[in-house]
PDB file of C-alpha atoms in Angstrom:
ATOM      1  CA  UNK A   1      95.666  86.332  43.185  1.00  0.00           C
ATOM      2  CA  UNK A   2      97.774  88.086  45.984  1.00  0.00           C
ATOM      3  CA  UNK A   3      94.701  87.521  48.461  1.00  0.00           C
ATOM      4  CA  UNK A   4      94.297  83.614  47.361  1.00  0.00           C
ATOM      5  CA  UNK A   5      97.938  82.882  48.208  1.00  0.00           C
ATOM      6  CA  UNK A   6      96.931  84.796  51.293  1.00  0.00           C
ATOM      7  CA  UNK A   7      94.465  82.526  51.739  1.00  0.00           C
ATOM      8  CA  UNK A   8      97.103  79.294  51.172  1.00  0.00           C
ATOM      9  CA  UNK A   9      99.591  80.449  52.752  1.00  0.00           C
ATOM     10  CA  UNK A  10      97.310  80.888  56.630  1.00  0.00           C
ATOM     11  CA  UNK A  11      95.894  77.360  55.712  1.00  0.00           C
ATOM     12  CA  UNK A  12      98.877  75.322  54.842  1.00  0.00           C
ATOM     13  CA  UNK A  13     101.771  77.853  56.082  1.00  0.00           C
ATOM     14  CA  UNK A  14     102.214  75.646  59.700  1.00  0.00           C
ATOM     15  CA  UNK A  15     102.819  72.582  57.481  1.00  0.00           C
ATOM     16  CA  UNK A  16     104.764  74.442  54.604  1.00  0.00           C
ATOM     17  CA  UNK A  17     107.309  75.294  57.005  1.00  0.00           C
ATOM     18  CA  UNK A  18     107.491  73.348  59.811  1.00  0.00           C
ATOM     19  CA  UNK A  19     109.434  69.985  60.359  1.00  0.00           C
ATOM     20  CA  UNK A  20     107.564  67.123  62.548  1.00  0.00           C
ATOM     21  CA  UNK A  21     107.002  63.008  61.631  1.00  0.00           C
ATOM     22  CA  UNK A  22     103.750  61.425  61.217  1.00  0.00           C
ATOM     23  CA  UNK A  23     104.079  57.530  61.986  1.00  0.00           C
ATOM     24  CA  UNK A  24     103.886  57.303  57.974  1.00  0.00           C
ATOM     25  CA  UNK A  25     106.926  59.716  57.492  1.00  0.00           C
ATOM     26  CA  UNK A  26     108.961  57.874  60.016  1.00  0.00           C
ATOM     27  CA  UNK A  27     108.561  54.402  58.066  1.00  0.00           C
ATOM     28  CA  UNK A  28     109.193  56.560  54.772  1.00  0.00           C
ATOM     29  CA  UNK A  29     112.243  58.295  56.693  1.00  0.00           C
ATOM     30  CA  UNK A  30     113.780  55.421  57.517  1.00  0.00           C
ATOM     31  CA  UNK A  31     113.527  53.791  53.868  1.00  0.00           C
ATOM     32  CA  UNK A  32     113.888  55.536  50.487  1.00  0.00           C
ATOM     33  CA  UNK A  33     111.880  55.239  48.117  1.00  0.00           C
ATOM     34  CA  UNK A  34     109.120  53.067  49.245  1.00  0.00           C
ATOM     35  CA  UNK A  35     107.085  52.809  45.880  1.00  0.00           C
ATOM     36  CA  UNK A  36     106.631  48.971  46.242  1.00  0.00           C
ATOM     37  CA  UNK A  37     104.543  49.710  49.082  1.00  0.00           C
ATOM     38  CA  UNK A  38     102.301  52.057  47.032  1.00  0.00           C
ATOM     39  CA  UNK A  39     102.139  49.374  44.769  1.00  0.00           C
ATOM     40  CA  UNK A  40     100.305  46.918  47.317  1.00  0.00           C
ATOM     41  CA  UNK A  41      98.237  49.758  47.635  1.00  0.00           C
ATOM     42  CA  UNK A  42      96.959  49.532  43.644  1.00  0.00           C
ATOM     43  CA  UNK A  43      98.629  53.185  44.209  1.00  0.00           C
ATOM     44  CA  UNK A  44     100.967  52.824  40.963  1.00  0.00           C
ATOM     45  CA  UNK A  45     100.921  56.058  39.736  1.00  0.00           C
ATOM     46  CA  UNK A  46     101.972  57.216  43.403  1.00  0.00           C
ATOM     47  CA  UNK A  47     104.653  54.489  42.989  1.00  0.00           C
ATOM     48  CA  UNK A  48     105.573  56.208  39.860  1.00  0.00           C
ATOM     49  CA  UNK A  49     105.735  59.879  41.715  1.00  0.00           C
ATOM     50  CA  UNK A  50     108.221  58.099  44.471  1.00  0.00           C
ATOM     51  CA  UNK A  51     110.303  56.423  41.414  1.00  0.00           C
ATOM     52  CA  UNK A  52     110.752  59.637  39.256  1.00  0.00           C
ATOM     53  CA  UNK A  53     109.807  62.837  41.338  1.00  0.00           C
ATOM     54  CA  UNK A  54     110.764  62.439  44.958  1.00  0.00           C
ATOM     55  CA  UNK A  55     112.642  59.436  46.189  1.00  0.00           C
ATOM     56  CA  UNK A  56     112.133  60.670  49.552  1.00  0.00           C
ATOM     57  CA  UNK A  57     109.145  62.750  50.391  1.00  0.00           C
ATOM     58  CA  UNK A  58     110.169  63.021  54.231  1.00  0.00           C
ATOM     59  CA  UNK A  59     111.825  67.195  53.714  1.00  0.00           C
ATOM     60  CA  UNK A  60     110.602  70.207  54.826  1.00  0.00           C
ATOM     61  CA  UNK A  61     108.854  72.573  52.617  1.00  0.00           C
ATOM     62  CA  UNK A  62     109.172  70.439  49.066  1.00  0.00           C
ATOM     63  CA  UNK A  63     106.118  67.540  49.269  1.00  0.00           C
ATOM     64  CA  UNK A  64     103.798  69.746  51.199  1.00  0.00           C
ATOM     65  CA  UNK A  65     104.373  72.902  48.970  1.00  0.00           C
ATOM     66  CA  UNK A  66     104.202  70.220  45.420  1.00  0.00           C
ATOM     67  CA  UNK A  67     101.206  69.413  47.156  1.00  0.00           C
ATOM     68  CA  UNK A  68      99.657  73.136  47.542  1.00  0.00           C
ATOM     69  CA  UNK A  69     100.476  74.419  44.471  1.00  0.00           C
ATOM     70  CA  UNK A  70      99.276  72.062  42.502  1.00  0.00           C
ATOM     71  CA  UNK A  71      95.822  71.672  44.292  1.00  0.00           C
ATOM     72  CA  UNK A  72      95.447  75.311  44.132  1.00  0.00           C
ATOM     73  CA  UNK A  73      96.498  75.821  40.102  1.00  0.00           C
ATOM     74  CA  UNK A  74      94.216  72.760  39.323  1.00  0.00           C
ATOM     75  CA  UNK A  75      91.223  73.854  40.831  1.00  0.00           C
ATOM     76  CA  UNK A  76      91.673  77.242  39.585  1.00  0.00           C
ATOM     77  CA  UNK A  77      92.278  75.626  35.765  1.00  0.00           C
ATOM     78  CA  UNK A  78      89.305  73.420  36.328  1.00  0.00           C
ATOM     79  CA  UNK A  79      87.288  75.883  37.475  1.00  0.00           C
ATOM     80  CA  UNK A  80      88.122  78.404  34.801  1.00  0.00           C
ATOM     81  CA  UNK A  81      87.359  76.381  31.684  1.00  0.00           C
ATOM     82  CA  UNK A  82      84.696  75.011  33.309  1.00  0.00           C
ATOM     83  CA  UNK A  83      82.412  78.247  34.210  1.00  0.00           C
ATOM     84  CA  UNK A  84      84.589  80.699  32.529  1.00  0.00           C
ATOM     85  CA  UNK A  85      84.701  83.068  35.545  1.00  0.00           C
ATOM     86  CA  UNK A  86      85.925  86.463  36.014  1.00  0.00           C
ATOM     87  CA  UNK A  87      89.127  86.488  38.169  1.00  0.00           C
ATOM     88  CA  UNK A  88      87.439  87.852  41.082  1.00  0.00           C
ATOM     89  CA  UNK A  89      85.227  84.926  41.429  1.00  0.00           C
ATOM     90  CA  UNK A  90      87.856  82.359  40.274  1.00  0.00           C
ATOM     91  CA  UNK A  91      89.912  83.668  42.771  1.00  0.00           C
ATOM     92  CA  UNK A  92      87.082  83.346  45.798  1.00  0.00           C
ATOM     93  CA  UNK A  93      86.019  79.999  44.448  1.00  0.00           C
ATOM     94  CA  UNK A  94      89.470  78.408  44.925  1.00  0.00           C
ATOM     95  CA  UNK A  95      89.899  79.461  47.607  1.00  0.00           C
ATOM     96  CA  UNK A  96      86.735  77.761  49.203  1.00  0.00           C
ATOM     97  CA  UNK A  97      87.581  74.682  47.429  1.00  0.00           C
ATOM     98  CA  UNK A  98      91.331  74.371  48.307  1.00  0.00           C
ATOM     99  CA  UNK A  99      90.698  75.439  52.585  1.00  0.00           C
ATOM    100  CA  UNK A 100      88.416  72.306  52.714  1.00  0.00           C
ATOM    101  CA  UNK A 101      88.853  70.798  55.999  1.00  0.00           C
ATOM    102  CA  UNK A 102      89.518  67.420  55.018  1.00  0.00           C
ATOM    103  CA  UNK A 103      92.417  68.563  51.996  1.00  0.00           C
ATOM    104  CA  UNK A 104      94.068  69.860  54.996  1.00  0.00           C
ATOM    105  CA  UNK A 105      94.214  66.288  56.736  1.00  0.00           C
ATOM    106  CA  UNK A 106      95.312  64.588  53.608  1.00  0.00           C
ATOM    107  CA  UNK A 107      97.860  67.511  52.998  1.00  0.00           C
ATOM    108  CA  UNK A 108      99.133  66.854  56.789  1.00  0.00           C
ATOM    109  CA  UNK A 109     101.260  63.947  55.406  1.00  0.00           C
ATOM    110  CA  UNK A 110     104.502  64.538  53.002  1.00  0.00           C
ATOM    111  CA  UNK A 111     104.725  61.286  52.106  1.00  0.00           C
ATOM    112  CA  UNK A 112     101.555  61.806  49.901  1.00  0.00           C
ATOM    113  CA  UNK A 113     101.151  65.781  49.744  1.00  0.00           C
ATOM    114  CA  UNK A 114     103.049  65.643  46.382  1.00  0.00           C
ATOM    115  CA  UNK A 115     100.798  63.280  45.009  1.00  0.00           C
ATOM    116  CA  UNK A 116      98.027  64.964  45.467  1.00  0.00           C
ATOM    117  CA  UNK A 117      99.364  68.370  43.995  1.00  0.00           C
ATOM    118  CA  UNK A 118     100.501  65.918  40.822  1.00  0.00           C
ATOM    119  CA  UNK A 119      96.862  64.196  40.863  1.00  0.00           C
ATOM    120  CA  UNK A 120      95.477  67.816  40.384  1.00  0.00           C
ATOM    121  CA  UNK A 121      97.464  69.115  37.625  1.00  0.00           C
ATOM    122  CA  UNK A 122      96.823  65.974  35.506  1.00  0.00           C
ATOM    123  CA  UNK A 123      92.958  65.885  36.298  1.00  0.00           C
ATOM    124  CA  UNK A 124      93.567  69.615  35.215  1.00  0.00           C
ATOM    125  CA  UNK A 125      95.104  68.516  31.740  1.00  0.00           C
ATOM    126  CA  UNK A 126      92.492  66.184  31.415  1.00  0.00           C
ATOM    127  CA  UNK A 127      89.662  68.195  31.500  1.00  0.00           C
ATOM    128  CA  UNK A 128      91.608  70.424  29.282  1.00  0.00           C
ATOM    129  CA  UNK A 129      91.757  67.459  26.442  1.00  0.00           C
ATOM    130  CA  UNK A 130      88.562  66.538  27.295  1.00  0.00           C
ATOM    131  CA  UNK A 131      86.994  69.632  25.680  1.00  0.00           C
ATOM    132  CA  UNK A 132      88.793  69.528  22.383  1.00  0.00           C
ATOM    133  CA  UNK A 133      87.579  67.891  19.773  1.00  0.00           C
ATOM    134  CA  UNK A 134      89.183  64.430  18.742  1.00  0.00           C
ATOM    135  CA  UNK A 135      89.800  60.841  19.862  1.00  0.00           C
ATOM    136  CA  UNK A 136      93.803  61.590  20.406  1.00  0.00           C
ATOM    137  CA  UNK A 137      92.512  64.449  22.739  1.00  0.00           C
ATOM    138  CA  UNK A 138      89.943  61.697  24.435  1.00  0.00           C
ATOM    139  CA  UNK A 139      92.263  58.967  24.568  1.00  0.00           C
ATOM    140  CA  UNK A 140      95.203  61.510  26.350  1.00  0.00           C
ATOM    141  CA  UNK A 141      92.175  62.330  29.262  1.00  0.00           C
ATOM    142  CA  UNK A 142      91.424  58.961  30.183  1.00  0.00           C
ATOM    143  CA  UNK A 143      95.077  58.052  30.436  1.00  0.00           C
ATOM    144  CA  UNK A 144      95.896  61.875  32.573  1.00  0.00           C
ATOM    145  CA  UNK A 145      92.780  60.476  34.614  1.00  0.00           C
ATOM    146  CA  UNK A 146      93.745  56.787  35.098  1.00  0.00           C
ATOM    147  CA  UNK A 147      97.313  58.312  36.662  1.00  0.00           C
ATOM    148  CA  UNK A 148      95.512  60.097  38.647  1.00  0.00           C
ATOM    149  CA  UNK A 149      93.225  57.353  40.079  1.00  0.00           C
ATOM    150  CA  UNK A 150      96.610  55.406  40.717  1.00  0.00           C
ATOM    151  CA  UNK A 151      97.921  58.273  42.555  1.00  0.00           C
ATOM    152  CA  UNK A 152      94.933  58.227  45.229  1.00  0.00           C
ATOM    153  CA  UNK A 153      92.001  55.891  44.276  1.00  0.00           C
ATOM    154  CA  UNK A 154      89.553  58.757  45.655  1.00  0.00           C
ATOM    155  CA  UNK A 155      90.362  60.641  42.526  1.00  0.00           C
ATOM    156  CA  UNK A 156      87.501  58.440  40.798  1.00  0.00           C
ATOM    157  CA  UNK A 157      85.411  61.310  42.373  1.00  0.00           C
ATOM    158  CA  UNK A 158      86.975  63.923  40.786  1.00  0.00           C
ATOM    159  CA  UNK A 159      87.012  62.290  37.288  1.00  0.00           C
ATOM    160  CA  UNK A 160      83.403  61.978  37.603  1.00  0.00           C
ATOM    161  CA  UNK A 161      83.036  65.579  38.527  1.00  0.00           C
ATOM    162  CA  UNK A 162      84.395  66.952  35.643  1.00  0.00           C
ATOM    163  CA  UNK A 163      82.647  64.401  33.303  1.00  0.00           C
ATOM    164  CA  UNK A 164      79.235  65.848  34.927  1.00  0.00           C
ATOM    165  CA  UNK A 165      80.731  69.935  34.600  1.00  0.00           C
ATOM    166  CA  UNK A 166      82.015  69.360  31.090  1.00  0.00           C
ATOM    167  CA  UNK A 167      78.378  68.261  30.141  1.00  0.00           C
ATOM    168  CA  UNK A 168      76.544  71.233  31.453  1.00  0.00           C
ATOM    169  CA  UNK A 169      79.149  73.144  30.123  1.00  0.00           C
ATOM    170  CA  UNK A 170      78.732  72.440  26.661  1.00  0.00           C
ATOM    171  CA  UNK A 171      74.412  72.715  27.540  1.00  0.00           C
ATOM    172  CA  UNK A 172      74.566  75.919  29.056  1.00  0.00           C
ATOM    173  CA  UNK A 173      77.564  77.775  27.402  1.00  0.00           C
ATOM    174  CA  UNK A 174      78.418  76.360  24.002  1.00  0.00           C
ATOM    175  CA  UNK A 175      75.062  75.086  23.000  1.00  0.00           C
ATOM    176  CA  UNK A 176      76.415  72.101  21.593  1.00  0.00           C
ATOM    177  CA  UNK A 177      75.367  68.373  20.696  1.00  0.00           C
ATOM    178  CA  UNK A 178      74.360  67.342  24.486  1.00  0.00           C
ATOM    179  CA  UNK A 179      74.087  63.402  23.475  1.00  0.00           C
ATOM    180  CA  UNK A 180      77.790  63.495  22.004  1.00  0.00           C
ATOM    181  CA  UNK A 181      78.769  65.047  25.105  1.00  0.00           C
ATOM    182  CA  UNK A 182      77.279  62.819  27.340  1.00  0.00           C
ATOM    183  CA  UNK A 183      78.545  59.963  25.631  1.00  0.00           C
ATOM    184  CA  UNK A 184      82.041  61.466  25.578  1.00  0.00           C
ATOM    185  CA  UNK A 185      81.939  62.514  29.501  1.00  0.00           C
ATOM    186  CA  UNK A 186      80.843  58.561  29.940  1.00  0.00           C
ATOM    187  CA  UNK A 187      84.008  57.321  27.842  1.00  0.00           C
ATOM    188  CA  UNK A 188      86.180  59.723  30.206  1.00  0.00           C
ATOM    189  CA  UNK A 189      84.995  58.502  33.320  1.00  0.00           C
ATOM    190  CA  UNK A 190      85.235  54.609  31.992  1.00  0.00           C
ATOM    191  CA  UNK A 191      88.530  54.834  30.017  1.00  0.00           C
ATOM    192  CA  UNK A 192      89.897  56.296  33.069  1.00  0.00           C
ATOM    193  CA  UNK A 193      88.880  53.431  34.923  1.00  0.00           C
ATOM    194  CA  UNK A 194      89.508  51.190  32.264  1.00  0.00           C
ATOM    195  CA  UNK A 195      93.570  52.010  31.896  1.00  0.00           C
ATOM    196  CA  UNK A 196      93.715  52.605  35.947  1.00  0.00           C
ATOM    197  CA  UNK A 197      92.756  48.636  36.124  1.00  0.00           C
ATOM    198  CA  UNK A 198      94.559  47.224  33.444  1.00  0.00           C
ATOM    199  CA  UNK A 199      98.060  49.186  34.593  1.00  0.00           C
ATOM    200  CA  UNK A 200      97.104  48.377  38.271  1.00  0.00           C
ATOM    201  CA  UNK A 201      97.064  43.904  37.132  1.00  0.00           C
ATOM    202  CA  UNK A 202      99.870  44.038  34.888  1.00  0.00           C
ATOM    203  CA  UNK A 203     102.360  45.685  37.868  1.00  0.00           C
ATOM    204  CA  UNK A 204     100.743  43.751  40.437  1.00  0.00           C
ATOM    205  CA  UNK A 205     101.508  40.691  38.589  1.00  0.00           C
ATOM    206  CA  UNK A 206     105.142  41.495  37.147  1.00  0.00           C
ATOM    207  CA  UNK A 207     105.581  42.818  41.189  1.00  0.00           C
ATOM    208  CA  UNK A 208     104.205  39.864  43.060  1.00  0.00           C
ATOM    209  CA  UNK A 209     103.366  41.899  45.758  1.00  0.00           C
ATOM    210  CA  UNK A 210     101.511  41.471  49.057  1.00  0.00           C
ATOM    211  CA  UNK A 211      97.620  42.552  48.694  1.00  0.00           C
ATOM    212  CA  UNK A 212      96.634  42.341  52.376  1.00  0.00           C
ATOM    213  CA  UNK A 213      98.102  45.901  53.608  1.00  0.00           C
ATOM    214  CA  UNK A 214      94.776  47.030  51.760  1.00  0.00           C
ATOM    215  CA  UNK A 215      92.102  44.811  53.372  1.00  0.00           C
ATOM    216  CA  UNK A 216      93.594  46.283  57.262  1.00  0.00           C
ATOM    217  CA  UNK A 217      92.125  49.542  56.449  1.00  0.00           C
ATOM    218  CA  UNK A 218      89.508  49.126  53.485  1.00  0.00           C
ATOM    219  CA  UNK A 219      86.525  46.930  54.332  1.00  0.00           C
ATOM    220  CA  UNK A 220      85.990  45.841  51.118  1.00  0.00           C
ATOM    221  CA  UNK A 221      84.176  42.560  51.425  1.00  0.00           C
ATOM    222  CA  UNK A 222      81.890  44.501  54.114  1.00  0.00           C
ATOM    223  CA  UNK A 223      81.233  46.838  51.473  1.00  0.00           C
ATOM    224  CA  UNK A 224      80.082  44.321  48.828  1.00  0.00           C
ATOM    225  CA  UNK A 225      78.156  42.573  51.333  1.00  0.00           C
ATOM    226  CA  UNK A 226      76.017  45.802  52.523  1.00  0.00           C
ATOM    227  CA  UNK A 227      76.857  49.127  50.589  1.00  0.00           C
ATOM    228  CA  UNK A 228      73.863  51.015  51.627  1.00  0.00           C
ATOM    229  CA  UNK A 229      74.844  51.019  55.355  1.00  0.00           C
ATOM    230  CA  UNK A 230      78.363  51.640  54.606  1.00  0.00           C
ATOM    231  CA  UNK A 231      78.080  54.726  51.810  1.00  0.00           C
ATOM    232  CA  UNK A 232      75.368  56.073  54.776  1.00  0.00           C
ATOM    233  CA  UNK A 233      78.116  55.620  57.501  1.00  0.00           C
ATOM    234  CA  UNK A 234      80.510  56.795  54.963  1.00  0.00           C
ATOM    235  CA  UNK A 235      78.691  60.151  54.682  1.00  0.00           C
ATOM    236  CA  UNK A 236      77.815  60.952  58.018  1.00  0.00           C
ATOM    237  CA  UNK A 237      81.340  60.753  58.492  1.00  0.00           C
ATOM    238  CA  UNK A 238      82.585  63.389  55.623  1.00  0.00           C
ATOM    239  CA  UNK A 239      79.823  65.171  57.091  1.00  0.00           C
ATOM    240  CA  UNK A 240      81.379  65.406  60.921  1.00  0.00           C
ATOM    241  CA  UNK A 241      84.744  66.079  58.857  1.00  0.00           C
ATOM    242  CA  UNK A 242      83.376  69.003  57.168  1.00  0.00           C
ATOM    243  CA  UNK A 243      82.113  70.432  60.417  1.00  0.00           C
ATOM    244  CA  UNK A 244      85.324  70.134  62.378  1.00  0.00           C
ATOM    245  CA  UNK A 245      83.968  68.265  64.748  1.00  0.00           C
ATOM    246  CA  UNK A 246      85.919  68.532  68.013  1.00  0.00           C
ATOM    247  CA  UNK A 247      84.921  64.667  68.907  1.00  0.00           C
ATOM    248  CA  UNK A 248      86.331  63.726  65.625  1.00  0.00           C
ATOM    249  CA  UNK A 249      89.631  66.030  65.840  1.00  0.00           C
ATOM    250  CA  UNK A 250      90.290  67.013  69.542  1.00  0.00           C
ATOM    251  CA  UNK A 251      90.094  70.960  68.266  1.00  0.00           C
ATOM    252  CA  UNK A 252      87.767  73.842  68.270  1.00  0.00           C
ATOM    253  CA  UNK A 253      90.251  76.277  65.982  1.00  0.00           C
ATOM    254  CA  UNK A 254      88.388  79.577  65.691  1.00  0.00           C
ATOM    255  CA  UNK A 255      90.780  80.026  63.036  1.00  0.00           C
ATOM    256  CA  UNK A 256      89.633  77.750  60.405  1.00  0.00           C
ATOM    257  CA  UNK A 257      86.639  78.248  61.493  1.00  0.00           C
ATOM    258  CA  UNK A 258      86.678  81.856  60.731  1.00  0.00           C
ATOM    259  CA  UNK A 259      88.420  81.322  57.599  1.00  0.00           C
ATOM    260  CA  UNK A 260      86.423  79.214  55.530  1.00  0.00           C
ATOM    261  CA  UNK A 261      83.419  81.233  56.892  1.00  0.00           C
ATOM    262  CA  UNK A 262      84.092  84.161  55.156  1.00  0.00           C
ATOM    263  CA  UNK A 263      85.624  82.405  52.013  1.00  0.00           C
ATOM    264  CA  UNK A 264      82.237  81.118  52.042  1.00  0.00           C
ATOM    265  CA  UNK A 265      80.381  83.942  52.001  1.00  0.00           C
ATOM    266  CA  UNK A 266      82.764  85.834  49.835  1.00  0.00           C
ATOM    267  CA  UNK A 267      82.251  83.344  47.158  1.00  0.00           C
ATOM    268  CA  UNK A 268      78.088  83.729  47.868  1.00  0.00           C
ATOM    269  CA  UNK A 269      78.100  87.711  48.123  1.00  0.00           C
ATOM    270  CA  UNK A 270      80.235  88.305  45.055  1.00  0.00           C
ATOM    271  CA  UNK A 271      78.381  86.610  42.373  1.00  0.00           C
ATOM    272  CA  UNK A 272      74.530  87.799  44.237  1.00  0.00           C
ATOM    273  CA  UNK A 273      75.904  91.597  44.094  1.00  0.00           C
ATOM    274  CA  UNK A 274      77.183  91.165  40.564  1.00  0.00           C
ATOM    275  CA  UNK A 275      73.951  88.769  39.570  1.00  0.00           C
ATOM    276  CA  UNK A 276      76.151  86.516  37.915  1.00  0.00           C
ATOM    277  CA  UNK A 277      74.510  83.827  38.885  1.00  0.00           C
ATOM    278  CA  UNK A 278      76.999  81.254  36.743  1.00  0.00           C
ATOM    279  CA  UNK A 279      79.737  82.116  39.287  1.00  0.00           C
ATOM    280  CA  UNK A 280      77.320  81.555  42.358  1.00  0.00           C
ATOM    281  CA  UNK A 281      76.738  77.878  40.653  1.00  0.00           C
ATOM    282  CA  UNK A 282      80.500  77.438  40.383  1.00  0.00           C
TER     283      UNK A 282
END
């Protein structure tokens, strides 16, 4: 645990401690509390986070570190109930998740570093109910999961993630009823959705607010139109993300390079030597 927070701490320490202003922060700065603007976003459980948690994201240390720690403790709890790994190879895993190139971009930002950190730790409850037995349990993850799509709609990914783990979890390790899995994992994923949408109209409506911030940086008609082309352009982008591209970020850093080489091949060497070959598909 020591050498994961090691880990954290050389990927996220410049932006832990260090003070500057993206052009989001300075609108944020200069306003408190801008949740209505999450809001036109369909971002209402962000808008929630800026109500109740932080007011005013735009201080050193406190969004980015929210952020961090709870990226970092819900990947590990994820992770852990998912493959039920040693903490060696916990350890090693999380850290190759949470040094991702593109968390580090999203992270860069304090007006939303929070949110993701609170996105995390719900998805992390969630998968938690998920696996008990019970429809209070059931009902509990799709709300913790519909929270979390309001916090950053990209979370939909995540939900879907842990639908698809918790289903070969319960083939591989518990030996369980695969169809009543399945069709659990499914009402996850869609009662997620579901209470995301429903929430998302009824404070759009009571808020009257203004829709077309969205459509300025989410092609959504295009999309609609043509979503082969734009899910292929889509993932050649992640792709030059992934690769820290110097065209696409003006860098070569030999630093994260070097970094999430070796958490790489720590968390490929470990479970090969130890031929536990559940941690190497973790």
């Amino acid at each position: 645990y020591f050498a994961l927070t090691l880990v954290v701490l050389m990927s996220y320490g410049y932006e832990l401690f260090n003070f500057h202003l993206t052009i989001d922060e300075e609108m944020h700065g200069s306003q408190a509390g801008m949740w209505h603007a999450w809001i036109a976003q369909g971002r209402w459980g962000m808008a929630l986070s800026n109500y109740i948690l932080i007011p005013n994201p735009v201080v050193p240390v406190v969004s980015t570190f929210i952020g961090v720690l709870g990226l970092t403790l819900g990947v590990a709890s994820i992770l852990n109930s998912a493959f039920e790994l040693d903490r060696v190879g916990l350890t090693a895993i999380t850290a190759i998740a949470v040094t991702i190139p593109t968390l580090s971009f999203s992270l860069t930002f304090s007006t939303i570093a929070y949110g993701i950190g609170v996105g995390c730790m719900a998805l992390a409850a969630a998968n938690l109910l998920l696996k008990r037995h019970g429809w209070d349990s059931l009902a509990g993850a799709c709300v913790l999961a519909g929270l979390s799509i309001g916090i950053y709609q990209t979370f939909v990914f995540v939900v879907a993630m842990i639908a698809v783990v918790f289903v070969w979890h319960v083939n591989t390790i518990k030996k369980e009823n695969v169809v009543a899995s399945v069709a659990r994992a499914m009402i996850f994923v869609l009662g997620g959705i579901l209470f995301y949408a429903i929430i998302n109209i009824v404070v759009l409506k009571s808020q009257s607010v203004d829709m077309r911030y969205v459509g300025q940086f989410i092609d959504i008609n295009g999309f609609i139109h043509d979503p082969a082309t734009r899910l292929v352009d889509s993932s050649k982008r992640v792709i030059e993300i992934i690769g820290l591209s110097p065209e696409r970020f003006g860098i070569g850093s030999i630093w994260m390079r070097s970094l999430v080489l070796v958490a790489v091949a720590l968390g490929v060497i470990y479970p090969l030597f130890n031929k536990d070959f559940r941690s190497l598909l973790g």
